[in-house]
PDB file of C-alpha atoms in Angstrom:
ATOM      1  CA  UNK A  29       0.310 -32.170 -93.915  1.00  0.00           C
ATOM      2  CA  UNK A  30      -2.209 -33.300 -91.302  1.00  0.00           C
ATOM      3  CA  UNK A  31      -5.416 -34.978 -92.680  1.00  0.00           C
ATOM      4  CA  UNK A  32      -7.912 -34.984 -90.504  1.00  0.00           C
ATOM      5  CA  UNK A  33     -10.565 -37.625 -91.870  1.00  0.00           C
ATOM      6  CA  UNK A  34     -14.255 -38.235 -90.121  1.00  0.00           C
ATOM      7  CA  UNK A  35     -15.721 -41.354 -89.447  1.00  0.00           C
ATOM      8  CA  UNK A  36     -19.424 -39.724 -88.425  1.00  0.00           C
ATOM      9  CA  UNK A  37     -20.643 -36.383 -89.308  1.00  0.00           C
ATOM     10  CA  UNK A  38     -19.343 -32.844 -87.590  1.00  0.00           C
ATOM     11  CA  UNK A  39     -19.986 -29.565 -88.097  1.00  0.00           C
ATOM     12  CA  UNK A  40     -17.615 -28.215 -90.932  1.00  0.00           C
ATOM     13  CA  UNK A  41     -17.019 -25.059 -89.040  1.00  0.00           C
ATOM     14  CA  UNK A  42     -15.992 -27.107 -85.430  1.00  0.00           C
ATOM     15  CA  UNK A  43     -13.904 -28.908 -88.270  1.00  0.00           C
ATOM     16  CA  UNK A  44     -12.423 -25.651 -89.469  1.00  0.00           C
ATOM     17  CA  UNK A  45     -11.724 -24.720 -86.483  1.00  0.00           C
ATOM     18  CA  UNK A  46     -10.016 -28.140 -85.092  1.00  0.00           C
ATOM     19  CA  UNK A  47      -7.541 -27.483 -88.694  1.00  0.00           C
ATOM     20  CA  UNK A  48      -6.568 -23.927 -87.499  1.00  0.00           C
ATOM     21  CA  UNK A  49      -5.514 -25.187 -83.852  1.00  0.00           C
ATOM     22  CA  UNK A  50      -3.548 -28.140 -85.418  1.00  0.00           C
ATOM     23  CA  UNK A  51      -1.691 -25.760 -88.381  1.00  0.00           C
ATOM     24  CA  UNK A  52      -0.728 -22.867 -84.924  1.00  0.00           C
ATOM     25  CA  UNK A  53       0.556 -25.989 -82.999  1.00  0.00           C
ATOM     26  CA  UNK A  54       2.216 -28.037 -85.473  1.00  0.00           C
ATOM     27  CA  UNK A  55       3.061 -25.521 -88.089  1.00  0.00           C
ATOM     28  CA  UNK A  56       1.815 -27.363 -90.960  1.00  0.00           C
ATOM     29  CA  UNK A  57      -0.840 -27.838 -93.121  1.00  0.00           C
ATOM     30  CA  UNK A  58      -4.099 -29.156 -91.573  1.00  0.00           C
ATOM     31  CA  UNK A  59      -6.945 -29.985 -93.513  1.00  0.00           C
ATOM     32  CA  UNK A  60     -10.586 -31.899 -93.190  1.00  0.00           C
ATOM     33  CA  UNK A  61      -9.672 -34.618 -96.212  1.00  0.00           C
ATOM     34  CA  UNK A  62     -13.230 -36.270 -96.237  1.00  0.00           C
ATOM     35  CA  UNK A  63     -14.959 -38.955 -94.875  1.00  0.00           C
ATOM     36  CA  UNK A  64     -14.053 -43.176 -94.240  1.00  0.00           C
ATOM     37  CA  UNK A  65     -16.463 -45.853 -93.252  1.00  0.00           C
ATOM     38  CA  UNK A  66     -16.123 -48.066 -90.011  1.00  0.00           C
ATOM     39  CA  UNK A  67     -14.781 -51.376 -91.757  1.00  0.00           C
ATOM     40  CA  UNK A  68     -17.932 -53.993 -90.559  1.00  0.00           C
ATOM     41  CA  UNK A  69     -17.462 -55.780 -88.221  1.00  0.00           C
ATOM     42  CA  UNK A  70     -15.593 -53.479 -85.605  1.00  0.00           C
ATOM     43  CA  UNK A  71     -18.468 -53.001 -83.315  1.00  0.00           C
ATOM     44  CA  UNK A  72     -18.746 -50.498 -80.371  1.00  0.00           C
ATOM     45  CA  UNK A  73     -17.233 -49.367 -78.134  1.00  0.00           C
ATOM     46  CA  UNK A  74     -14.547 -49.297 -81.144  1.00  0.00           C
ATOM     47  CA  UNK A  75     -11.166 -50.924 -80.870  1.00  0.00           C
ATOM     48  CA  UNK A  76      -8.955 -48.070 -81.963  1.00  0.00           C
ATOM     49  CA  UNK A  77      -5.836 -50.362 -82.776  1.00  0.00           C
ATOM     50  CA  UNK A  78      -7.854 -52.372 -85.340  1.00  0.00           C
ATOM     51  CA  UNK A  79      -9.610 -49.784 -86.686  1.00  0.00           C
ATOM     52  CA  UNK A  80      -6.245 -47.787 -87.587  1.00  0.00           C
ATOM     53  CA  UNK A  81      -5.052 -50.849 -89.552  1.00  0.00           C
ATOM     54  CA  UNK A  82      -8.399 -51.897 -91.396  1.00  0.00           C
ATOM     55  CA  UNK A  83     -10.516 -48.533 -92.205  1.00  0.00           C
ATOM     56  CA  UNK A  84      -9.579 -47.836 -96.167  1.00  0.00           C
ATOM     57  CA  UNK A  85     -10.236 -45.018 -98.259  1.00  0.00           C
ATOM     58  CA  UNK A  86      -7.710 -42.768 -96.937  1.00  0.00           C
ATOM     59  CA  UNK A  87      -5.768 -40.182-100.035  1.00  0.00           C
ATOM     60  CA  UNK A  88      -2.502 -39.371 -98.117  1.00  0.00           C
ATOM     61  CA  UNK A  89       1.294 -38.864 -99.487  1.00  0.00           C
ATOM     62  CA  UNK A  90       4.089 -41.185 -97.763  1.00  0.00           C
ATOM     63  CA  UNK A  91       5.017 -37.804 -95.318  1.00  0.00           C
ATOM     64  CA  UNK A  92       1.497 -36.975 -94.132  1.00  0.00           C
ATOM     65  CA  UNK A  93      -0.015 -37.238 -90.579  1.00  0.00           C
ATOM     66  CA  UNK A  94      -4.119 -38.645 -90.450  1.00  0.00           C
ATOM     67  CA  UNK A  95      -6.015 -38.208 -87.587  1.00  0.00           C
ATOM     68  CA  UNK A  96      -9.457 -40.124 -87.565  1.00  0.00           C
ATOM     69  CA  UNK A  97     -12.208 -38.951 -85.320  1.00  0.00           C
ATOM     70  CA  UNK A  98     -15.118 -40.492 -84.100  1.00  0.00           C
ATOM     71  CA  UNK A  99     -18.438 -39.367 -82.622  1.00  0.00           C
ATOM     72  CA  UNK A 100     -18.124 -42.923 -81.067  1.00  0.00           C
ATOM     73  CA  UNK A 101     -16.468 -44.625 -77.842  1.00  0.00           C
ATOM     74  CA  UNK A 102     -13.477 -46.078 -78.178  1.00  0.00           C
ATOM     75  CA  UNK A 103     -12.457 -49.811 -76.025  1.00  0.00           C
ATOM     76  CA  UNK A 104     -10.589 -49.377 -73.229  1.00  0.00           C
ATOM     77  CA  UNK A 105      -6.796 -50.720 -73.219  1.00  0.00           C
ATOM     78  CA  UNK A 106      -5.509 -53.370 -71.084  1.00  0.00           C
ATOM     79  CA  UNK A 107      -1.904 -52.248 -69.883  1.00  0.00           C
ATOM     80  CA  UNK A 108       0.398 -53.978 -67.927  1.00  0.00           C
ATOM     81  CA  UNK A 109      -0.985 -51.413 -65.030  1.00  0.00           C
ATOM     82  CA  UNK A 110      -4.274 -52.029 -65.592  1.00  0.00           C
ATOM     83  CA  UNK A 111      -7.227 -51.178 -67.676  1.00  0.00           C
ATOM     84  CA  UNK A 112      -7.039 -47.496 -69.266  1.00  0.00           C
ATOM     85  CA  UNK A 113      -9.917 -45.409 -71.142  1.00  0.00           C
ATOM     86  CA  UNK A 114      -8.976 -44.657 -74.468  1.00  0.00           C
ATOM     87  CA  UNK A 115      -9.793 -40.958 -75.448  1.00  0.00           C
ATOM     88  CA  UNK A 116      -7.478 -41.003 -78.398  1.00  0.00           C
ATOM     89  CA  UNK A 117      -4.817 -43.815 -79.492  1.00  0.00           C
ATOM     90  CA  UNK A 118      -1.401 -43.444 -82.146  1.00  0.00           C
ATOM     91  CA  UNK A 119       1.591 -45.325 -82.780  1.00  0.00           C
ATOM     92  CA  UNK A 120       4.831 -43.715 -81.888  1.00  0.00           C
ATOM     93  CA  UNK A 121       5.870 -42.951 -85.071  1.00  0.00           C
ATOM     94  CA  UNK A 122       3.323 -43.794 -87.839  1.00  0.00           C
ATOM     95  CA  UNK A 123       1.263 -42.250 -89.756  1.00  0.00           C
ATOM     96  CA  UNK A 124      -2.430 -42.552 -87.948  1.00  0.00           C
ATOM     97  CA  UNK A 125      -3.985 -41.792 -85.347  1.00  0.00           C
ATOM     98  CA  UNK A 126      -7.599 -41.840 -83.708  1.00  0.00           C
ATOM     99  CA  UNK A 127      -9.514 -39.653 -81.299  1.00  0.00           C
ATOM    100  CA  UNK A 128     -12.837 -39.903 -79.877  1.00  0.00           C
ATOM    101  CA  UNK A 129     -15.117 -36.904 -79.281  1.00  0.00           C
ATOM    102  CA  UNK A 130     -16.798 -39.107 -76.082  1.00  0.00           C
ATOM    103  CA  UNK A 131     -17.660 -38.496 -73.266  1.00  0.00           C
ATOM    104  CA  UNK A 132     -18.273 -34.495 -75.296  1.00  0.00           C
ATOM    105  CA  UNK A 133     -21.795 -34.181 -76.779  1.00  0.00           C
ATOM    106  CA  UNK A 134     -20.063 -32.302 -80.093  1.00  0.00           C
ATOM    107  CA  UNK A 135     -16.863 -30.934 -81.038  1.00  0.00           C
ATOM    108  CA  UNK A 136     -18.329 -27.658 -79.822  1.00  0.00           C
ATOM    109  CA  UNK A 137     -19.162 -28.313 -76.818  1.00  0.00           C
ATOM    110  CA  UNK A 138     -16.046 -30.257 -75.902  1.00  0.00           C
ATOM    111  CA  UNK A 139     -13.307 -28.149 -78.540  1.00  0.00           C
ATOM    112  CA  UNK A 140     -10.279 -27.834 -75.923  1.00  0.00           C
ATOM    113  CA  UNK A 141     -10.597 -31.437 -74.359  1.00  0.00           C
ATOM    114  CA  UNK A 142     -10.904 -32.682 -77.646  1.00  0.00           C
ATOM    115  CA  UNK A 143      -7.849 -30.293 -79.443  1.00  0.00           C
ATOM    116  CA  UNK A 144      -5.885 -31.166 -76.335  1.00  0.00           C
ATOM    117  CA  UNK A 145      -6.221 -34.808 -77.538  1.00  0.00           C
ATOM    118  CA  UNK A 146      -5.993 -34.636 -81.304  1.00  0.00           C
ATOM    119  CA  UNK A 147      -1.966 -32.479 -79.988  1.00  0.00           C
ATOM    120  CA  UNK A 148      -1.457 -35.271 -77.769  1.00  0.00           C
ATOM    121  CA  UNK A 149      -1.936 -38.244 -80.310  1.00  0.00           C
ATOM    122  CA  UNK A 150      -0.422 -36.358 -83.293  1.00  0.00           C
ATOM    123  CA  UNK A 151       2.499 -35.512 -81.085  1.00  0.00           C
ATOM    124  CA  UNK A 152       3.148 -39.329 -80.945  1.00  0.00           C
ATOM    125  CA  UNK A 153       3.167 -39.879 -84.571  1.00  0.00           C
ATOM    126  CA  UNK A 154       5.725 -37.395 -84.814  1.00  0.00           C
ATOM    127  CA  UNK A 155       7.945 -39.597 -82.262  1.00  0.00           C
ATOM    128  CA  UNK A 156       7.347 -37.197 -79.397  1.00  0.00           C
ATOM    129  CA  UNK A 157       6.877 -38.478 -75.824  1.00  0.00           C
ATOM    130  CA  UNK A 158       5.059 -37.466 -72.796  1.00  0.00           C
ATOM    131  CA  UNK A 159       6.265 -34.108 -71.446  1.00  0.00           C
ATOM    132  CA  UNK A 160       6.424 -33.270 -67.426  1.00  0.00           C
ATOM    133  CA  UNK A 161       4.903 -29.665 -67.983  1.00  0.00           C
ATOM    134  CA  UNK A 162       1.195 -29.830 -67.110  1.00  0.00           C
ATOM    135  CA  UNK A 163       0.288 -27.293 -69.521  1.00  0.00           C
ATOM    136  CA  UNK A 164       1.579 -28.783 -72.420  1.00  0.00           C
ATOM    137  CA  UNK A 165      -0.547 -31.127 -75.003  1.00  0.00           C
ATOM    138  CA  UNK A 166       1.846 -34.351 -74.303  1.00  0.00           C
ATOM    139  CA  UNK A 167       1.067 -34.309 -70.501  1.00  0.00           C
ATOM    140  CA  UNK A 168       0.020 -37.742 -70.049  1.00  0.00           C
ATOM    141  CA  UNK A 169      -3.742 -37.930 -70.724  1.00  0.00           C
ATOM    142  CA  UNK A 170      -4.945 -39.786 -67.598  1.00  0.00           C
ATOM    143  CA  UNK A 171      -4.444 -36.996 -65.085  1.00  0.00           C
ATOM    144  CA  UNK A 172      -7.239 -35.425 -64.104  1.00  0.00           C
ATOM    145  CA  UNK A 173      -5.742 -32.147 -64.978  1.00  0.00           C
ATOM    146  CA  UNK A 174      -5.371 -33.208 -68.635  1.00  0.00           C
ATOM    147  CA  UNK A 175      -8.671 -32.060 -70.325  1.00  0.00           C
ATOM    148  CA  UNK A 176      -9.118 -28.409 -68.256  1.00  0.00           C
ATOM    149  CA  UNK A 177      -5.321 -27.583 -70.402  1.00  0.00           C
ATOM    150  CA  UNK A 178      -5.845 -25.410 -73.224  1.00  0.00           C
ATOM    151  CA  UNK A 179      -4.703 -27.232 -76.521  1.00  0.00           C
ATOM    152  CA  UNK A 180      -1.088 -26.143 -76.690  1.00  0.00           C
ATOM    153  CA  UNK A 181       2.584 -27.268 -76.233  1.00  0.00           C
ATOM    154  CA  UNK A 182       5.127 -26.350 -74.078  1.00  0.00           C
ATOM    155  CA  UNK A 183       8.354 -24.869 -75.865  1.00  0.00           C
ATOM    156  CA  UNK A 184      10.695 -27.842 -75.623  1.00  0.00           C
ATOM    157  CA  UNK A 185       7.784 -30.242 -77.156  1.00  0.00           C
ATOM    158  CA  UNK A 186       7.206 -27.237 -79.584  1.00  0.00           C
ATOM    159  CA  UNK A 187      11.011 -27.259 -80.551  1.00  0.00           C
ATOM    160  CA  UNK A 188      10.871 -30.945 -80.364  1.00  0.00           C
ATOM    161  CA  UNK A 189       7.760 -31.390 -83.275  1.00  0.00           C
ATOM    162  CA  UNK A 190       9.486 -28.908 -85.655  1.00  0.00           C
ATOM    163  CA  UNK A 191      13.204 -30.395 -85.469  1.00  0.00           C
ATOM    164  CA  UNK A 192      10.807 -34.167 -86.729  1.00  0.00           C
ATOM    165  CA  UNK A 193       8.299 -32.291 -89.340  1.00  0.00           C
ATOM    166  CA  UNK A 194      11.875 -30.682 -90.858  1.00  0.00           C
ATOM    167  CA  UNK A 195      13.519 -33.932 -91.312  1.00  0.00           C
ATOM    168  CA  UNK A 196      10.277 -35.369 -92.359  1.00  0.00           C
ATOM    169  CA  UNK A 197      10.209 -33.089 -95.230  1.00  0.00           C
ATOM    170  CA  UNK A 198      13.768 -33.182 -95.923  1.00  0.00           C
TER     171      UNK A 198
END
């Protein structure tokens, strides 16, 4: 199951919406599982690797997927290359991730950017890496290509997710 938990308020149809995109891509369950507050102390722009350990509140089982989203900016990343803007952030393999609606007004407004980006980072949790097909979800997000792609994977990446959600369950 993928819990998608807000940190600010949406729209609960653009939230409906987001769930029906993740369940056709992933196959799975996808639901809007409330609300968590911003632990104090993490000021803006918001450091998405602290705020995936410390924010609390969050009713998952041991097999589930969350993805957090945020209204707010998240801090860019230093990287042995450089400095990166972080539009969403996960852990190969864990069970959280993060996206940020920024620079997007509202989910609305900014639906396939953003759906691109909750694929991409939910794609990592499920241990899946960046792809070489442009139109696919795990593209790597800095090309400037990345957020015109409509929020979908290519078939090996598709294959890919469901051979890890089956083991996961099994």
């Amino acid at each position: 199951m993928i819990r998608v938990v807000t940190l600010d308020p949406f729209d609960d149809k653009q939230i409906a919406k987001l769930n029906r995109t993740l369940y056709t891509a992933f196959g799975v369950g996808s639901e809007h599982s409330g609300s968590a507050e911003i632990p104090p102390g993490l000021g803006e722009p918001l450091d998405a690797e602290k705020l995936l350990d410390q924010v609390k509140g969050i009713r998952a089982y041991q097999d589930d997927k969350v993805l957090l989203l945020t209204t707010r900016k998240l801090k860019e990343r230093e990287l042995p290359s450089g400095v990166a803007p972080t539009p969403g952030f996960a852990r190969q393999g864990k069970d959280r991730s993060i996206i940020s609606l920024q620079p997007h007004k509202d989910l609305e407004t900014g639906f396939k950017p953003v759906a691109r980006q909750a694929l991409h980072q939910l794609g990592h949790l499920w241990e899946l890496h960046h792809c070489l097909d442009p139109r696919c979800s795990m593209y790597p997000p800095w090309t400037p290509s990345f957020s015109q792609g409509e929020p979908i994977f290519c078939t090996f990446c598709r294959e890919k997710s469901e051979q890890k959600i089956r083991l996961a369950k099994s």
